[in-house]
Coordinates of C-alpha atoms in Angstrom, one line a residue:
M1 CA 0.4 0.2 0.2
T2 CA 1.3 3.5 -0.5
L3 CA 0.4 6.9 2.2
R4 CA 0.7 10.3 0.1
V5 CA 1.8 12.8 2.5
T6 CA 1.4 16.2 0.6
G7 CA 1.9 20.3 1.6
K8 CA 5.1 22.1 2.0
V9 CA 7.6 19.9 2.6
V10 CA 11.0 20.0 4.5
T11 CA 14.2 18.1 3.0
P12 CA 17.3 19.1 3.4
S13 CA 17.7 21.2 0.6
G14 CA 15.2 23.7 1.0
V15 CA 11.1 23.5 0.7
I16 CA 9.0 22.0 -1.6
R17 CA 6.1 24.5 -1.6
Q18 CA 3.7 21.5 -3.8
G19 CA 5.7 18.6 -2.8
C20 CA 4.9 15.1 -2.0
V21 CA 6.1 12.5 -0.1
E22 CA 6.1 8.6 -1.1
V23 CA 5.1 6.1 1.9
V24 CA 5.7 2.0 1.1
G25 CA 5.6 0.4 4.7
D26 CA 7.5 2.2 6.3
R27 CA 9.5 4.0 4.6
I28 CA 10.0 6.6 1.7
R29 CA 10.0 6.0 -1.6
A30 CA 9.7 8.6 -3.2
V31 CA 9.8 13.1 -2.2
A32 CA 8.9 15.2 -5.2
E33 CA 7.3 18.1 -6.5
Y34 CA 3.1 17.0 -6.7
P35 CA 1.5 20.5 -8.2
S36 CA -2.1 20.1 -7.7
V37 CA -1.1 20.7 -3.6
R38 CA -2.9 23.8 -3.0
D39 CA -2.3 25.6 0.6
G40 CA -1.4 22.6 2.1
H41 CA -0.1 21.7 6.3
W42 CA 3.9 21.4 6.8
I43 CA 5.4 18.5 6.3
L44 CA 8.8 18.6 8.6
P45 CA 11.2 15.1 9.1
G46 CA 10.1 13.1 12.6
F47 CA 11.6 15.2 15.7
V48 CA 15.3 13.2 17.1
D49 CA 15.2 14.4 20.9
M50 CA 18.9 13.0 21.8
H51 CA 19.1 14.8 25.4
T52 CA 15.0 14.1 27.6
H53 CA 14.3 13.4 30.8
G54 CA 10.9 12.1 30.6
G55 CA 7.8 14.0 30.3
G56 CA 3.9 13.7 30.5
G57 CA 4.5 13.1 34.3
H58 CA 6.8 9.8 33.7
T59 CA 10.6 9.8 34.2
F60 CA 13.1 7.4 32.4
T61 CA 16.0 8.7 35.3
T62 CA 14.6 5.9 38.2
G63 CA 15.0 2.7 34.7
D64 CA 11.5 2.2 35.7
A65 CA 10.1 0.6 32.3
D66 CA 6.8 1.1 31.8
S67 CA 7.6 4.5 33.1
A68 CA 9.8 5.1 29.7
R69 CA 7.0 3.8 27.7
A70 CA 5.2 5.9 29.5
A71 CA 7.5 8.5 28.5
A72 CA 8.4 8.2 25.5
A73 CA 4.4 8.1 23.9
F74 CA 3.9 11.4 25.2
H75 CA 6.4 12.9 23.1
L76 CA 5.7 10.9 20.4
R77 CA 2.6 12.7 20.6
H78 CA 5.2 15.9 20.3
G79 CA 6.3 15.2 17.0
T80 CA 9.3 13.0 18.5
T81 CA 9.5 9.2 16.5
T82 CA 12.8 9.2 17.6
L83 CA 14.3 9.4 21.3
L84 CA 17.3 8.6 24.1
A85 CA 16.6 8.0 27.8
S86 CA 18.4 9.9 29.3
L87 CA 20.2 9.6 33.3
V88 CA 21.0 12.1 35.7
S89 CA 23.8 11.1 38.1
S90 CA 23.5 7.9 40.3
P91 CA 24.5 4.8 41.5
F92 CA 26.6 2.5 39.7
A93 CA 23.5 0.4 40.4
L94 CA 21.1 2.5 39.1
M95 CA 23.0 3.1 35.6
R96 CA 22.8 -1.0 35.3
D97 CA 19.4 -2.0 35.9
A98 CA 18.2 0.9 33.8
T99 CA 20.3 -0.6 30.8
V100 CA 19.1 -4.0 31.9
A101 CA 15.4 -2.7 32.1
F102 CA 15.3 -0.6 29.0
R103 CA 17.4 -2.5 26.3
P104 CA 14.0 -4.5 25.4
L105 CA 12.9 -1.2 24.6
V106 CA 15.2 -0.7 22.2
E107 CA 15.3 -3.6 21.2
A108 CA 11.7 -2.5 20.8
G109 CA 12.0 0.4 18.6
V110 CA 10.9 2.0 21.8
L111 CA 13.7 3.7 22.8
A112 CA 16.8 4.8 20.3
G113 CA 18.7 3.9 23.4
V114 CA 20.0 5.3 26.3
H115 CA 21.8 8.4 27.5
F116 CA 24.1 8.9 30.8
E117 CA 24.4 12.5 31.6
G118 CA 26.4 10.8 34.7
P119 CA 27.7 11.2 37.7
Y120 CA 31.6 11.2 36.0
L121 CA 30.5 15.1 36.2
S122 CA 32.7 18.5 37.6
A123 CA 30.8 19.1 41.6
D124 CA 31.6 23.4 40.6
R125 CA 29.3 23.2 37.0
C126 CA 26.7 20.4 38.5
G127 CA 24.1 22.7 38.2
A128 CA 20.9 20.0 38.8
Q129 CA 23.0 17.1 38.9
N130 CA 23.0 15.8 42.0
P131 CA 26.8 16.2 43.6
E132 CA 25.9 13.2 45.6
F133 CA 27.0 10.7 43.2
L134 CA 29.0 12.7 41.1
R135 CA 32.3 11.2 40.9
D136 CA 35.7 9.9 38.3
P137 CA 35.2 7.8 34.9
S138 CA 34.9 4.6 35.8
G139 CA 36.4 2.5 33.0
D140 CA 35.0 -0.6 34.4
E141 CA 31.5 0.5 35.1
L142 CA 31.9 2.2 32.0
A143 CA 32.4 -1.8 29.9
E144 CA 29.7 -3.4 31.9
L145 CA 27.2 -1.5 31.1
I146 CA 28.2 -1.7 27.5
E147 CA 28.1 -5.2 27.6
L148 CA 25.3 -5.7 29.4
G149 CA 23.1 -3.3 26.8
G150 CA 24.7 -5.1 24.1
G151 CA 23.8 -1.6 21.8
T152 CA 21.5 0.1 24.7
V153 CA 24.2 2.4 25.6
R154 CA 24.4 5.4 22.4
M155 CA 25.4 7.8 24.9
V156 CA 27.7 9.5 27.9
T157 CA 28.3 12.6 29.3
L158 CA 31.2 14.1 31.1
A159 CA 33.3 16.3 32.7
P160 CA 36.9 16.2 31.3
E161 CA 38.8 17.1 33.5
R162 CA 38.3 14.5 35.5
D163 CA 41.0 12.7 36.2
G164 CA 41.0 9.3 33.5
A165 CA 37.8 10.9 31.4
L166 CA 40.3 11.0 28.4
E167 CA 41.1 7.6 28.6
A168 CA 36.7 7.2 29.4
I169 CA 36.3 8.8 25.9
K170 CA 38.9 7.2 24.0
L171 CA 37.2 3.2 25.8
L172 CA 33.4 4.3 24.2
V173 CA 34.5 6.0 20.7
A174 CA 36.0 3.4 20.7
R175 CA 33.0 0.8 21.3
G176 CA 30.1 2.8 19.2
V177 CA 28.9 5.4 21.9
V178 CA 28.8 8.4 21.5
A179 CA 31.5 10.3 24.1
A180 CA 29.5 14.2 25.2
V181 CA 31.2 16.7 26.7
G182 CA 29.0 18.8 30.1
H183 CA 28.7 19.8 32.9
T184 CA 32.3 21.0 33.1
D185 CA 35.0 23.8 34.5
A186 CA 37.4 22.1 31.1
T187 CA 39.8 24.2 30.8
W188 CA 39.5 25.9 26.5
E189 CA 42.9 22.8 26.2
Q190 CA 40.7 19.9 27.7
T191 CA 38.5 20.8 25.9
R192 CA 39.5 20.6 23.2
A193 CA 42.3 17.2 24.2
A194 CA 38.5 16.2 24.8
V195 CA 37.7 16.2 21.2
A196 CA 40.7 15.1 20.5
A197 CA 40.5 12.0 22.5
G198 CA 36.7 11.4 20.2
A199 CA 34.2 13.8 22.2
S200 CA 31.7 14.8 19.5
V201 CA 28.6 16.6 21.2
G202 CA 28.3 19.7 24.0
T203 CA 25.9 18.7 26.6
H204 CA 23.6 21.2 26.6
L205 CA 25.4 23.9 25.3
F206 CA 26.6 27.5 27.7
N207 CA 24.6 25.8 30.2
G208 CA 26.6 23.8 33.5
M209 CA 30.1 25.0 31.9
R210 CA 32.2 27.2 32.7
P211 CA 31.2 30.0 31.3
V212 CA 33.9 32.0 28.7
H213 CA 36.3 34.2 28.8
H214 CA 38.5 36.7 26.6
R215 CA 41.6 35.4 28.6
E216 CA 40.1 32.0 29.6
P217 CA 37.7 30.8 26.3
G218 CA 36.6 27.8 27.6
P219 CA 34.2 25.0 26.7
V220 CA 32.3 26.8 25.1
V221 CA 34.3 28.5 22.8
A222 CA 36.4 25.1 22.1
L223 CA 32.7 23.3 22.0
L224 CA 31.5 25.8 19.0
D225 CA 35.0 25.7 17.2
A226 CA 35.5 22.0 17.0
P227 CA 34.0 21.2 12.9
N228 CA 33.2 17.6 14.0
V229 CA 31.2 18.5 17.4
V230 CA 27.5 18.7 17.9
C231 CA 26.7 21.2 20.0
E232 CA 22.6 20.8 22.1
L233 CA 21.0 24.4 23.1
V234 CA 17.7 24.1 24.8
A235 CA 15.5 26.8 22.3
D236 CA 13.6 27.9 25.5
G237 CA 13.6 31.0 26.3
V238 CA 14.8 29.7 30.1
H239 CA 18.5 28.0 29.2
L240 CA 19.5 30.2 26.9
H241 CA 18.6 34.5 25.9
D242 CA 17.5 34.2 21.8
G243 CA 20.7 36.4 20.7
M244 CA 22.8 33.4 22.8
L245 CA 20.9 30.4 20.5
G246 CA 20.9 32.6 17.2
F247 CA 24.7 33.0 17.8
A248 CA 25.2 29.8 18.9
S249 CA 23.1 28.0 16.0
S250 CA 25.5 30.5 13.6
V251 CA 28.0 30.1 15.2
A252 CA 27.9 26.1 14.3
S253 CA 25.3 26.3 11.6
P254 CA 22.4 23.8 12.1
E255 CA 24.2 21.2 10.8
R256 CA 26.0 21.3 13.7
A257 CA 23.2 22.4 16.0
A258 CA 21.1 20.8 17.7
L259 CA 17.8 21.2 19.1
I260 CA 17.1 19.4 22.6
T261 CA 14.4 19.4 25.8
D262 CA 16.2 18.1 28.9
A263 CA 12.9 17.8 29.6
M264 CA 11.7 16.1 33.2
A265 CA 9.0 14.3 33.7
A266 CA 6.6 18.0 34.1
A267 CA 6.9 18.3 30.9
G268 CA 2.8 18.7 29.5
M269 CA 1.5 19.1 32.9
P270 CA 1.0 21.2 35.6
D271 CA 3.0 24.0 37.9
G272 CA 3.2 21.9 41.2
E273 CA 6.2 19.1 43.1
Y274 CA 8.7 16.9 41.5
E275 CA 11.6 14.5 41.9
L276 CA 14.5 14.4 39.5
G277 CA 17.4 12.3 40.5
G278 CA 16.6 12.0 43.8
Q279 CA 16.2 15.4 44.4
A280 CA 13.1 18.3 44.3
V281 CA 11.5 20.4 41.7
T282 CA 8.8 22.7 42.0
V283 CA 8.0 24.0 37.9
A284 CA 5.9 27.6 38.3
D285 CA 4.9 29.6 35.5
R286 CA 6.6 26.1 33.3
V287 CA 10.3 26.8 34.8
A288 CA 11.2 23.7 36.4
R289 CA 14.2 24.6 39.8
L290 CA 15.7 22.7 42.4
G291 CA 13.7 23.5 45.8
R292 CA 17.7 23.2 46.9
D293 CA 19.2 26.1 45.3
G294 CA 17.1 27.4 42.1
A295 CA 19.8 26.1 39.9
I296 CA 17.3 25.3 36.4
A297 CA 16.4 21.7 36.9
G298 CA 15.7 20.1 33.1
S299 CA 13.2 22.0 31.3
T300 CA 8.9 21.6 30.4
L301 CA 10.0 21.7 26.7
T302 CA 8.0 19.5 23.5
M303 CA 10.0 19.3 20.6
D304 CA 7.4 21.1 18.8
A305 CA 7.3 24.2 20.9
A306 CA 11.0 24.0 20.8
L307 CA 10.6 24.2 17.3
R308 CA 8.2 27.1 17.4
H309 CA 11.0 28.5 19.6
A310 CA 13.4 28.8 16.8
V311 CA 11.3 30.1 14.1
A312 CA 10.2 33.2 16.4
A313 CA 14.2 33.6 17.7
G314 CA 14.5 34.5 14.1
I315 CA 15.3 30.6 13.1
A316 CA 14.4 30.2 9.2
L317 CA 12.3 27.3 9.5
P318 CA 14.3 25.0 7.4
D319 CA 17.1 25.2 9.3
A320 CA 15.5 24.9 12.5
A321 CA 14.2 21.1 11.2
R322 CA 17.3 20.7 10.7
M323 CA 18.0 20.9 13.8
V324 CA 15.5 19.0 15.3
A325 CA 15.9 16.0 13.5
T326 CA 19.1 16.5 10.9
T327 CA 21.6 17.0 12.4
P328 CA 20.8 15.4 16.6
A329 CA 20.0 11.8 13.9
R330 CA 23.8 12.0 12.6
A331 CA 25.2 12.9 16.1
I332 CA 23.9 10.1 17.6
G333 CA 24.4 7.3 15.1
L334 CA 20.7 7.2 13.0
G335 CA 21.5 9.8 9.4
D336 CA 21.5 6.7 7.6
R337 CA 18.3 5.4 8.9
L338 CA 16.1 8.6 9.4
G339 CA 16.3 12.1 10.5
A340 CA 14.9 13.2 7.1
L341 CA 12.9 13.6 4.2
Q342 CA 14.7 11.4 2.3
T343 CA 14.5 7.9 -0.1
G344 CA 15.1 5.3 1.6
L345 CA 14.8 6.3 5.0
R346 CA 12.5 6.1 8.0
A347 CA 9.5 7.2 6.9
D348 CA 9.0 9.7 10.9
L349 CA 7.0 12.7 9.4
V350 CA 5.4 15.4 10.7
V351 CA 2.5 17.8 9.8
L352 CA 2.2 20.9 11.3
D353 CA -0.2 23.9 10.6
D354 CA 0.9 27.2 9.3
D355 CA 1.2 28.0 13.2
L356 CA 3.8 25.0 14.0
N357 CA 1.4 23.1 16.0
V358 CA 1.4 19.5 15.4
V359 CA -1.5 18.5 13.3
R360 CA -1.0 14.7 12.5
V361 CA 2.2 12.3 13.1
M362 CA 3.8 9.2 11.7
R363 CA 6.2 6.9 12.7
G364 CA 7.8 4.3 11.2
G365 CA 5.2 4.6 7.8
N366 CA 2.0 4.9 10.2
W367 CA -0.1 7.5 11.6
V368 CA 0.2 8.2 15.5
E369 CA -3.1 8.3 16.9

């Protein structure tokens, strides 16, 4: 059976104003002009969120499979057809249990993998990470998690200034896991050493990092300047000023800038009291902050809202589409399978109205209820 989705199709090479995405099975068979189309909806590739801790009242951070499945379903309704389940700093036992619990969800395609944001992070830049669990990288721990996961562990964020960090980065990369730099007080030189060792992602750039200084550029400049590093950006107007969002995305270009949600369980939920990594979080006016010190504790963002915010901030829609789909897919090693409206790739797409609100979502050739 052939499905045809028509409208203003956003492709890697530009917008086809009168376009059609032809789907057979779970694949895109063709993307082409369709002259009979008039005033159709926007058609974008399915969003790829490489950094999210939960949503819809559910969390990934406890390692509970049912909660993870529900959180993924919540984000799917907002156009995220591919996501990593991001955990926060925690004891090794929880990391092991989560890897085992999430492996069947990865094998079933519910999740694209697990992202361990910590615990190998800087105490000085821990942000909303629980300082009780921070420690130096352990090659033995990482090797065990990778073995347990059988492909489940897809990304690990660490601080390159911690003892053993460069060896850990080399181990991760050698085993096919993305090494990311984040929650770090590293110098420019230390960050460049991490990139040279194989780190290829900057975790929520600017946030949880030594700030830029003209005599010590620090990690932000080193990551923006590295041609092989994808820089995550949280486009919610809280984590970053819109001017900084525009600056970073223009310096890195849409090919190296990825929008993420960094969402926690409160995404899509009312203001109130929540939890993240064993710490109390208060959400007020849709902003999540730690109860103990007011640090930003993830976000309540969804990827469709991130796209709208980026476009409102002045980023052209085709560039924003690349930043929510194509670039993050490539960053986590899935660019040959999904992330663009392109012949042969998995048929993941989001239909948006002219206000960029989600109308329909397709994943693997099937419309989401």
